[in-house]
């Protein structure tokens, strides 16, 4: 716990005067107003409570009550405490920002100066720097004569800024070490950590947030980076605190976006858990939408699942980015599925998340990435700007995308026989540079596991010949070596020496664990047969209704959709108007025409749709629309994909496989643009066969 100079002085005075101390005496000694003394006494109560002590008022004034052992602990702790005035300029300004954003009343310059252990002129200078940053994000710092200063920020910006500042100042390894295997806070570690930024968050809210996230099994949190997972936990705890205090997100604060249903379900679950265990607050739709946006922004690998939020536009642009970079760099990465999946997940997360308006955790590695891969960085940035016209990617996001390409360039398939664990807090993307260089330069390596700090406890360290980490792991008991993800020449030579020593002492018949080994969950034969039967039934339904049909249409999207849906009534659709409106709304949200073709994918899910459906319609009368690159095109082929709402996971997977294949490569684009019913039916049947085999 961190103390201001004033709080340290107050506690020292109280300990040195066991008979009691009056408010008047404290006003004189602290040289502050009566109101400030009462505020400091309130703060002192919280500090004393952490040591099992109480602040008691009797006839002689205020005294600290408690046993001698706890008093001695407090006395020793105060002598060791780091004062707020000892922080760097950046840290001091971050503390000041948090104080401003959380303050309900005006704050006086002199009071802030005393609290932060600096002069009033330093606070004035800090405020000027902060105000310049605040102006860009419509956060106003108001100066009220004789009263002080107060900040006005919308609730979303406030939460993102404060949670971002806390995360910046908190090491991931130390953060996850706060919790035991049952997901409870380890009290001794929590109180010994002394982090002024973490103390902004209520301990109970933090523990419940951590536990709720870790115990939710329907989301792939294992694949989320330590940094993102830490950010989400802190933001969730802060959100619970703010709602409890009456500060909620208003409708006009929140941009409504298309959400993946499973992410919204997770957001609702987390907020419900906090309602039950932390504070009985009302969960509004705006709060659910806000938290869903943060979950959408996690870099979790995406599966081709068809849903209301299915984004063929993003899939196409990700494929096009790979094609463009491949052409310009003269390296063909079009068939690299790992690259495609990694990019799709990362770009989707970048587009989905609400960014903290000001602060991004600094990462010196990214500067090295830029200088090591300067040409690639320029090429990637150029094509991102071309393909995503309305998106301003953060520099960090661009460089993480560069990492995925750089890793793909260096990927190799050599077969070797050593097993290595790589620990990287920023996730798989950053560690891939390290993995690629190791496998390329050290042929003895067979298996590489990549772990985040939060998932270290899941590994059996005896299974690895060598553990490498891109960060220092304070308190980690296993032998490990710290390296940079770029692996300098001297580091590589050192690793080769270590590996040579490991080989000479290598135990025989050691179990090798490959990074790519999938854990197969045992299913009894009945469940396995039932799943196979359900998949087969869905596939047969889609194949039975699939067709390539030419229609006479009017030159209007609305009329064309009305005509198609009217012919599907009874067999596929119960209420055509609802489906037509959703399809038309999808077109109005973003262009759906596929560049360099004459086709577009229209899709939606709706409660009036009876079954999964995919079919193709050729138009006699071309219709002018925009393609995904915002160029004009003539639409002559409509790909229509429909699903019931709610839609089960198997139907999502099957329809998603079809739609994902459309833009997978140039051959498929040409096939769907020009192919006959017979050819396309055979192609789709092959897709379904691969689903059944897997």
XYZ file of C-alpha atoms in Angstrom, residues 253-518:
266
model
C -22.352 6.758 -24.863
C -22.387 3.355 -26.487
C -22.068 2.540 -30.192
C -24.245 -0.431 -30.982
C -22.355 -2.940 -33.114
C -23.092 -6.411 -34.367
C -22.136 -8.775 -31.556
C -21.396 -12.478 -31.625
C -24.083 -14.118 -29.536
C -21.630 -16.208 -27.478
C -19.737 -13.042 -26.483
C -22.948 -11.345 -25.389
C -23.898 -14.444 -23.391
C -20.497 -14.285 -21.655
C -20.947 -10.561 -20.880
C -24.375 -11.233 -19.369
C -22.970 -14.113 -17.309
C -20.081 -12.044 -15.907
C -22.319 -9.112 -14.961
C -24.871 -11.479 -13.399
C -22.122 -13.093 -11.296
C -21.018 -9.680 -10.033
C -24.640 -8.806 -9.269
C -25.008 -11.969 -7.193
C -21.639 -11.933 -5.422
C -20.551 -8.287 -5.270
C -23.470 -5.860 -5.311
C -27.122 -6.189 -6.215
C -27.145 -3.704 -9.107
C -29.362 -3.581 -12.196
C -27.666 -4.752 -15.403
C -28.736 -2.609 -18.365
C -28.527 -3.424 -22.075
C -25.966 -0.621 -22.476
C -23.668 -2.226 -19.877
C -23.996 -5.599 -21.608
C -23.166 -4.041 -24.993
C -20.115 -2.269 -23.546
C -18.686 -5.415 -21.956
C -19.474 -7.450 -25.079
C -17.386 -4.977 -27.103
C -14.406 -5.615 -24.826
C -14.817 -9.389 -25.179
C -15.106 -8.994 -28.970
C -11.707 -7.311 -28.822
C -9.891 -10.347 -27.427
C -7.541 -12.046 -29.882
C -9.253 -15.430 -29.910
C -8.920 -17.598 -33.032
C -12.148 -17.449 -35.034
C -13.883 -20.438 -36.493
C -15.913 -20.105 -39.682
C -19.203 -20.032 -37.814
C -22.283 -18.663 -39.552
C -24.231 -16.258 -37.322
C -25.955 -12.896 -37.382
C -22.542 -11.236 -37.028
C -20.776 -13.378 -39.659
C -18.466 -11.062 -41.586
C -17.652 -12.174 -45.135
C -16.204 -8.692 -45.673
C -13.524 -9.276 -43.019
C -12.756 -12.762 -44.340
C -12.328 -11.435 -47.874
C -10.107 -8.531 -46.772
C -7.928 -10.832 -44.664
C -7.417 -13.108 -47.669
C -6.747 -10.079 -49.869
C -4.187 -8.727 -47.378
C -2.294 -12.030 -47.546
C -2.455 -12.029 -51.355
C -1.255 -8.420 -51.621
C 1.638 -8.793 -49.176
C 2.645 -12.093 -50.824
C 2.774 -10.456 -54.261
C 4.751 -7.426 -53.135
C 7.216 -9.371 -50.977
C 7.581 -12.194 -53.542
C 6.731 -14.794 -50.902
C 3.627 -16.893 -51.490
C 1.720 -17.223 -48.222
C -1.716 -17.834 -49.736
C -1.956 -21.413 -48.480
C -0.610 -20.705 -44.989
C -3.654 -21.529 -42.848
C -1.905 -20.594 -39.619
C -1.218 -17.102 -40.943
C -4.798 -16.722 -42.166
C -6.338 -17.827 -38.848
C -3.975 -15.649 -36.792
C -4.621 -12.570 -38.944
C -8.377 -13.099 -38.954
C -8.431 -13.294 -35.150
C -6.144 -10.302 -34.657
C -7.805 -7.984 -37.173
C -11.267 -8.905 -35.921
C -10.177 -8.081 -32.369
C -8.640 -4.767 -33.467
C -11.851 -3.745 -35.221
C -14.125 -4.901 -32.400
C -12.561 -3.579 -29.231
C -13.240 -0.167 -27.707
C -9.742 1.263 -27.423
C -8.593 3.120 -24.350
C -8.593 6.670 -25.705
C -5.114 7.555 -24.477
C -2.956 4.818 -23.104
C -1.469 1.776 -24.771
C 0.940 -0.414 -22.844
C 4.432 0.354 -24.062
C 6.245 -2.519 -25.743
C 9.899 -1.912 -26.714
C 9.832 -5.172 -28.679
C 7.581 -3.576 -31.302
C 10.179 -0.912 -32.072
C 12.710 -3.688 -32.702
C 10.201 -5.478 -34.931
C 9.789 -2.346 -37.026
C 13.532 -1.887 -37.559
C 14.136 -5.590 -38.201
C 11.285 -5.811 -40.748
C 11.097 -2.259 -42.072
C 10.098 -3.129 -45.641
C 7.504 -5.650 -44.513
C 6.101 -3.112 -42.025
C 5.633 -0.515 -44.778
C 3.994 -3.039 -47.106
C 1.593 -4.297 -44.432
C 0.662 -0.771 -43.354
C 0.045 0.313 -46.965
C -2.314 -2.555 -47.716
C -4.133 -2.249 -44.390
C -4.912 1.375 -45.254
C -6.052 0.369 -48.747
C -8.307 -2.458 -47.631
C -9.687 -0.914 -44.442
C -10.436 2.621 -45.599
C -12.383 3.779 -42.546
C -10.175 2.180 -39.901
C -7.251 3.897 -38.204
C -5.185 0.982 -36.900
C -3.069 1.691 -33.836
C 0.673 1.416 -34.552
C 0.929 -1.513 -32.121
C -1.778 -3.424 -33.984
C 0.018 -2.893 -37.305
C 3.251 -4.258 -35.876
C 1.542 -7.292 -34.359
C 0.170 -8.020 -37.842
C 3.741 -7.655 -39.145
C 4.806 -10.267 -36.569
C 2.315 -12.764 -38.010
C 3.733 -12.239 -41.514
C 7.347 -12.364 -40.313
C 6.628 -15.618 -38.509
C 5.061 -17.064 -41.670
C 8.166 -16.126 -43.689
C 10.400 -18.028 -41.311
C 8.113 -20.977 -40.645
C 9.748 -24.322 -41.366
C 8.773 -27.959 -41.192
C 12.029 -29.579 -40.046
C 11.713 -32.691 -37.878
C 13.878 -32.771 -34.735
C 13.871 -34.168 -31.217
C 14.088 -31.519 -28.449
C 11.139 -29.986 -26.584
C 11.077 -26.311 -25.557
C 8.607 -24.127 -23.647
C 8.364 -20.431 -24.552
C 6.748 -18.062 -22.033
C 5.489 -14.780 -23.457
C 3.044 -12.451 -21.682
C 1.958 -10.722 -24.902
C 0.763 -14.001 -26.361
C 1.366 -16.413 -29.178
C 1.836 -13.742 -31.845
C 4.984 -12.259 -30.320
C 6.406 -15.656 -29.360
C 6.125 -16.913 -32.939
C 9.131 -14.853 -34.021
C 11.156 -16.596 -31.330
C 9.757 -20.015 -32.239
C 10.456 -19.569 -35.959
C 14.071 -18.503 -35.446
C 14.767 -21.283 -32.998
C 13.390 -24.012 -35.262
C 15.159 -22.540 -38.285
C 18.577 -22.250 -36.618
C 18.547 -25.234 -34.264
C 17.589 -28.439 -36.120
C 17.499 -30.468 -32.899
C 14.218 -28.794 -31.869
C 11.153 -30.929 -32.480
C 8.398 -29.515 -30.294
C 7.710 -25.988 -29.114
C 4.963 -25.139 -26.632
C 3.978 -21.498 -26.201
C 2.450 -20.403 -22.891
C 1.164 -17.194 -21.394
C 2.062 -16.450 -17.781
C -1.517 -17.073 -16.684
C -1.413 -20.623 -18.080
C 2.031 -21.629 -16.764
C 0.514 -23.712 -13.974
C -1.006 -26.056 -16.587
C 2.383 -27.255 -17.854
C 4.452 -30.149 -16.582
C 7.915 -28.583 -16.666
C 9.588 -31.999 -16.561
C 8.480 -32.512 -20.163
C 10.698 -29.701 -21.486
C 14.419 -29.680 -22.168
C 14.590 -25.891 -22.030
C 12.339 -23.039 -20.869
C 12.747 -19.646 -22.530
C 10.908 -16.467 -21.525
C 10.594 -13.040 -23.112
C 10.010 -11.510 -19.650
C 11.521 -11.899 -16.175
C 9.504 -14.339 -14.030
C 10.108 -13.174 -10.481
C 9.496 -16.055 -8.086
C 9.409 -18.719 -10.825
C 11.153 -21.753 -9.366
C 12.142 -23.587 -12.565
C 15.368 -22.930 -14.442
C 14.742 -20.660 -17.427
C 16.545 -18.252 -19.747
C 15.349 -14.737 -20.635
C 15.674 -13.903 -24.352
C 14.417 -11.292 -26.808
C 11.871 -12.525 -29.371
C 14.206 -11.392 -32.143
C 17.053 -13.604 -30.826
C 20.272 -11.710 -31.293
C 23.266 -13.655 -32.668
C 24.989 -13.888 -29.296
C 21.772 -15.180 -27.702
C 21.395 -17.818 -30.396
C 24.958 -19.050 -29.829
C 24.326 -19.204 -26.102
C 21.124 -21.217 -26.616
C 22.960 -23.605 -28.953
C 25.550 -24.204 -26.226
C 22.840 -24.873 -23.635
C 21.062 -27.260 -26.007
C 24.289 -29.139 -26.719
C 24.652 -29.654 -22.962
C 21.015 -30.733 -22.672
C 21.425 -33.308 -25.439
C 24.373 -34.924 -23.715
C 22.335 -35.333 -20.523
C 19.010 -35.982 -22.226
C 16.973 -38.719 -20.605
C 15.984 -41.582 -22.859
C 12.367 -42.322 -23.674
C 11.260 -38.841 -22.551
C 7.759 -38.008 -23.622
C 7.796 -35.328 -26.334
C 4.867 -32.978 -26.326
C 4.182 -31.136 -29.575
C 2.668 -27.714 -29.713
C 0.273 -28.943 -32.342
C -1.034 -31.938 -30.407
C -4.757 -31.633 -29.887
